């Protein structure tokens, strides 16, 4: 069965460091992968999209990589700030099917 | 900011009551969704719609029903609420033009059934 796994544990890092979140998947061939941010009690907000033929995508302090051979995406936040603290979800899209991971909770400490 | 609105944001109701969660979007999106999410847990798709008069069940079985009479409106109804329905319900929409479309979520409706 299709499975999406994100960092199983919450991630705690110091302000200024780079946060790296992982999204692994099995039995799936997504054409696109997206990352969302979700704050407590709010709906997810779209951050970045990367296509299967793209290796890397950047947006300001965010960087996403997509390795279809390893079936893995990495999400990096450089120069992290306490305001980056949230849960980050990856979503895999193939044709008309979209599936979310359970998310990784990131806490950036001052 | 996404133009998708949910009401009520918070609701506490008694067992057996009928409840409708409202969702409206002003972006003219064809595709709309309802997700259920318990605190700290993953999103589960319970209903979606491709457009007016289209409704489909999602991956997670739900006792709720939906309707899509107008493009902008996608209400979710529970005919007889039970404590097991206590959860956060998230409405979302996207342009249905194929893959890679951004999903815009509402702020969510927190339902507590006592």
Tab-separated table of C-alpha atoms in Angstrom:
chain	number	residue	atom	x	y	z
A	1	UNK	CA	0.000	0.000	0.000
A	2	UNK	CA	1.063	3.587	-0.521
A	3	UNK	CA	2.889	5.106	2.389
A	4	UNK	CA	4.267	8.556	3.177
A	5	UNK	CA	6.645	8.975	6.101
A	6	UNK	CA	7.894	12.219	7.546
A	7	UNK	CA	10.352	12.646	10.438
A	8	UNK	CA	8.718	10.522	13.099
A	9	UNK	CA	9.938	12.719	15.922
A	10	UNK	CA	9.527	16.424	16.411
A	11	UNK	CA	12.541	18.495	15.401
A	12	UNK	CA	14.054	21.021	17.788
A	13	UNK	CA	16.831	23.321	16.573
A	14	UNK	CA	18.567	26.505	17.597
A	15	UNK	CA	17.800	29.794	15.921
A	16	UNK	CA	20.101	30.479	12.988
A	17	UNK	CA	20.678	26.819	12.190
A	18	UNK	CA	19.356	24.977	9.143
A	19	UNK	CA	16.336	22.765	9.681
A	20	UNK	CA	16.081	19.692	7.455
A	21	UNK	CA	12.836	17.757	7.231
A	22	UNK	CA	12.400	14.524	5.319
A	23	UNK	CA	9.534	13.035	3.382
A	24	UNK	CA	9.890	9.421	2.235
A	25	UNK	CA	7.341	7.504	0.243
A	26	UNK	CA	6.766	3.964	-0.977
A	27	UNK	CA	4.561	2.345	-3.606
A	28	UNK	CA	3.893	5.703	-5.208
A	29	UNK	CA	5.080	7.608	-8.261
A	30	UNK	CA	4.134	11.228	-7.696
A	31	UNK	CA	4.347	13.690	-10.536
A	32	UNK	CA	4.559	16.545	-8.054
A	33	UNK	CA	5.431	17.053	-4.455
A	34	UNK	CA	4.326	19.992	-2.342
A	35	UNK	CA	5.219	21.278	1.101
A	36	UNK	CA	2.750	23.014	3.398
A	37	UNK	CA	3.064	24.767	6.715
A	38	UNK	CA	0.424	24.326	9.409
A	39	UNK	CA	0.203	26.387	12.568
A	40	UNK	CA	-1.736	25.043	15.593
A	41	UNK	CA	-5.477	25.265	15.083
A	42	UNK	CA	-5.129	26.595	11.514
A	43	UNK	CA	-5.388	25.141	8.037
A	44	UNK	CA	-2.228	24.245	6.084
A	45	UNK	CA	-0.676	26.922	3.887
A	46	UNK	CA	1.117	26.111	0.630
A	47	UNK	CA	4.863	26.794	0.529
A	48	UNK	CA	6.555	25.115	-2.425
A	49	UNK	CA	5.926	22.743	-5.304
A	50	UNK	CA	8.539	20.620	-7.048
A	51	UNK	CA	7.994	18.480	-10.142
A	52	UNK	CA	9.346	14.981	-10.664
A	53	UNK	CA	11.823	16.216	-13.264
A	54	UNK	CA	13.198	18.908	-10.957
A	55	UNK	CA	15.975	18.152	-8.520
A	56	UNK	CA	15.820	21.292	-6.442
A	57	UNK	CA	13.628	24.337	-5.850
A	58	UNK	CA	14.324	27.436	-3.790
A	59	UNK	CA	12.204	30.210	-2.370
A	60	UNK	CA	13.865	32.733	-0.080
A	61	UNK	CA	15.162	30.717	2.905
A	62	UNK	CA	13.424	27.535	1.779
A	63	UNK	CA	14.917	24.779	-0.353
A	64	UNK	CA	13.293	21.554	-1.487
A	65	UNK	CA	14.930	18.583	-3.163
A	66	UNK	CA	13.174	15.697	-4.866
A	67	UNK	CA	14.913	12.387	-5.532
A	68	UNK	CA	12.600	10.001	-7.360
A	69	UNK	CA	15.194	7.215	-7.185
A	70	UNK	CA	15.446	7.379	-3.408
A	71	UNK	CA	11.734	8.258	-3.221
A	72	UNK	CA	12.553	11.111	-0.932
A	73	UNK	CA	12.132	14.851	-0.599
A	74	UNK	CA	14.148	17.040	1.741
A	75	UNK	CA	12.863	20.395	2.956
A	76	UNK	CA	15.434	22.859	4.287
A	77	UNK	CA	14.911	26.111	6.165
A	78	UNK	CA	18.152	28.078	6.377
A	79	UNK	CA	18.868	30.734	9.026
A	80	UNK	CA	15.873	29.435	10.974
A	81	UNK	CA	13.859	31.761	13.194
A	82	UNK	CA	11.442	31.106	16.074
A	83	UNK	CA	8.663	32.240	13.717
A	84	UNK	CA	9.416	29.173	11.580
A	85	UNK	CA	8.101	26.954	14.383
A	86	UNK	CA	5.155	25.005	12.977
A	87	UNK	CA	4.212	21.622	11.559
A	88	UNK	CA	5.352	21.008	7.987
A	89	UNK	CA	3.451	18.624	5.740
A	90	UNK	CA	4.544	17.064	2.494
A	91	UNK	CA	1.940	16.186	-0.099
A	92	UNK	CA	2.362	13.860	-3.060
A	93	UNK	CA	0.335	14.350	-6.202
A	94	UNK	CA	-0.156	11.924	-9.063
A	95	UNK	CA	-2.797	12.640	-11.719
A	96	UNK	CA	-5.879	13.263	-9.611
A	97	UNK	CA	-4.652	11.736	-6.388
A	98	UNK	CA	-3.186	13.825	-3.596
A	99	UNK	CA	-1.920	12.437	-0.303
A	100	UNK	CA	-0.543	14.219	2.744
A	101	UNK	CA	2.092	13.020	5.162
A	102	UNK	CA	1.441	13.196	8.887
A	103	UNK	CA	3.765	16.191	9.216
A	104	UNK	CA	6.853	17.070	11.225
A	105	UNK	CA	6.625	19.499	14.117
A	106	UNK	CA	9.518	21.957	14.058
A	107	UNK	CA	10.465	24.116	17.036
A	108	UNK	CA	13.140	26.783	16.617
A	109	UNK	CA	14.510	27.963	19.932
A	110	UNK	CA	15.880	31.473	20.402
B	1	UNK	CA	-4.378	34.940	1.985
B	2	UNK	CA	-6.779	32.398	0.549
B	3	UNK	CA	-10.409	33.405	0.050
B	4	UNK	CA	-11.982	30.370	1.619
B	5	UNK	CA	-14.162	30.671	4.674
B	6	UNK	CA	-15.532	28.229	7.171
B	7	UNK	CA	-18.228	28.670	9.784
B	8	UNK	CA	-18.541	28.041	12.606
B	9	UNK	CA	-14.936	28.055	13.779
B	10	UNK	CA	-15.813	26.386	17.060
B	11	UNK	CA	-18.934	24.460	18.006
B	12	UNK	CA	-19.998	22.320	20.949
B	13	UNK	CA	-23.179	20.329	20.404
B	14	UNK	CA	-25.031	17.498	22.063
B	15	UNK	CA	-25.166	13.896	20.871
B	16	UNK	CA	-27.871	13.283	18.290
B	17	UNK	CA	-28.011	16.856	17.022
B	18	UNK	CA	-27.836	17.715	13.344
B	19	UNK	CA	-25.029	20.043	12.320
B	20	UNK	CA	-23.962	21.661	9.062
B	21	UNK	CA	-20.473	23.060	8.637
B	22	UNK	CA	-20.389	25.815	6.043
B	23	UNK	CA	-17.606	26.387	3.529
B	24	UNK	CA	-17.421	29.070	0.868
B	25	UNK	CA	-14.700	30.144	-1.535
B	26	UNK	CA	-14.581	33.187	-3.775
B	27	UNK	CA	-11.803	32.023	-6.092
B	28	UNK	CA	-14.068	30.275	-8.585
B	29	UNK	CA	-12.324	26.958	-7.976
B	30	UNK	CA	-13.965	23.842	-9.371
B	31	UNK	CA	-12.538	21.319	-6.949
B	32	UNK	CA	-13.367	21.393	-3.262
B	33	UNK	CA	-12.487	19.081	-0.405
B	34	UNK	CA	-13.304	18.249	3.199
B	35	UNK	CA	-10.552	16.880	5.416
B	36	UNK	CA	-10.790	15.618	8.971
B	37	UNK	CA	-7.831	16.110	11.287
B	38	UNK	CA	-7.437	15.209	14.937
B	39	UNK	CA	-4.896	17.248	16.966
B	40	UNK	CA	-1.338	16.313	16.041
B	41	UNK	CA	-2.528	13.763	13.523
B	42	UNK	CA	-2.560	13.589	9.740
B	43	UNK	CA	-5.174	14.924	7.379
B	44	UNK	CA	-7.798	12.487	6.145
B	45	UNK	CA	-9.813	13.215	3.022
B	46	UNK	CA	-13.491	12.521	3.701
B	47	UNK	CA	-15.257	14.178	0.738
B	48	UNK	CA	-14.433	16.016	-2.458
B	49	UNK	CA	-16.185	17.545	-5.421
B	50	UNK	CA	-15.123	18.202	-9.014
B	51	UNK	CA	-17.746	20.886	-9.485
B	52	UNK	CA	-21.466	21.617	-9.252
B	53	UNK	CA	-23.566	18.482	-8.628
B	54	UNK	CA	-20.432	16.373	-8.144
B	55	UNK	CA	-19.658	14.753	-4.790
B	56	UNK	CA	-17.292	11.890	-4.045
B	57	UNK	CA	-16.269	10.032	-0.906
B	58	UNK	CA	-12.661	10.277	0.185
B	59	UNK	CA	-10.242	7.794	1.677
B	60	UNK	CA	-11.675	7.911	5.183
B	61	UNK	CA	-15.166	6.623	5.704
B	62	UNK	CA	-17.377	9.273	7.194
B	63	UNK	CA	-20.968	9.409	8.326
B	64	UNK	CA	-21.197	12.966	7.058
B	65	UNK	CA	-22.727	14.053	3.750
B	66	UNK	CA	-21.936	16.946	1.416
B	67	UNK	CA	-23.640	18.840	-1.358
B	68	UNK	CA	-22.439	21.104	-4.176
B	69	UNK	CA	-25.292	23.141	-5.569
B	70	UNK	CA	-23.185	26.214	-6.236
B	71	UNK	CA	-19.535	26.443	-7.248
B	72	UNK	CA	-18.601	28.547	-4.267
B	73	UNK	CA	-20.406	26.573	-1.585
B	74	UNK	CA	-19.613	23.089	-0.199
B	75	UNK	CA	-21.401	22.407	3.104
B	76	UNK	CA	-20.849	19.290	5.201
B	77	UNK	CA	-23.698	17.836	7.270
B	78	UNK	CA	-23.833	15.403	10.153
B	79	UNK	CA	-27.406	14.180	10.618
B	80	UNK	CA	-26.855	12.806	14.103
B	81	UNK	CA	-23.650	13.849	15.817
B	82	UNK	CA	-21.781	11.464	18.113
B	83	UNK	CA	-18.763	11.989	20.388
B	84	UNK	CA	-16.642	10.079	17.844
B	85	UNK	CA	-17.270	12.959	15.412
B	86	UNK	CA	-15.299	15.316	17.643
B	87	UNK	CA	-12.491	16.616	15.449
B	88	UNK	CA	-11.269	19.479	13.310
B	89	UNK	CA	-12.828	19.699	9.856
B	90	UNK	CA	-10.884	21.519	7.162
B	91	UNK	CA	-12.417	22.696	3.900
B	92	UNK	CA	-10.189	23.333	0.894
B	93	UNK	CA	-10.367	24.202	-2.791
B	94	UNK	CA	-8.167	24.135	-5.877
B	95	UNK	CA	-8.285	24.893	-9.569
B	96	UNK	CA	-9.063	21.607	-11.243
B	97	UNK	CA	-6.653	21.791	-14.122
B	98	UNK	CA	-4.756	18.620	-13.422
B	99	UNK	CA	-1.706	17.902	-11.351
B	100	UNK	CA	0.360	20.220	-9.265
B	101	UNK	CA	-2.376	22.587	-8.190
B	102	UNK	CA	-2.135	24.396	-4.921
B	103	UNK	CA	-4.778	23.537	-2.382
B	104	UNK	CA	-6.100	26.461	-0.374
B	105	UNK	CA	-7.392	25.581	3.062
B	106	UNK	CA	-9.880	27.327	5.277
B	107	UNK	CA	-9.164	28.013	8.924
B	108	UNK	CA	-11.020	24.912	10.031
B	109	UNK	CA	-14.086	24.129	12.111
B	110	UNK	CA	-13.505	22.596	15.519
B	111	UNK	CA	-16.421	20.358	16.442
B	112	UNK	CA	-16.938	18.923	19.914
B	113	UNK	CA	-19.819	16.531	20.493
B	114	UNK	CA	-20.733	15.988	24.118
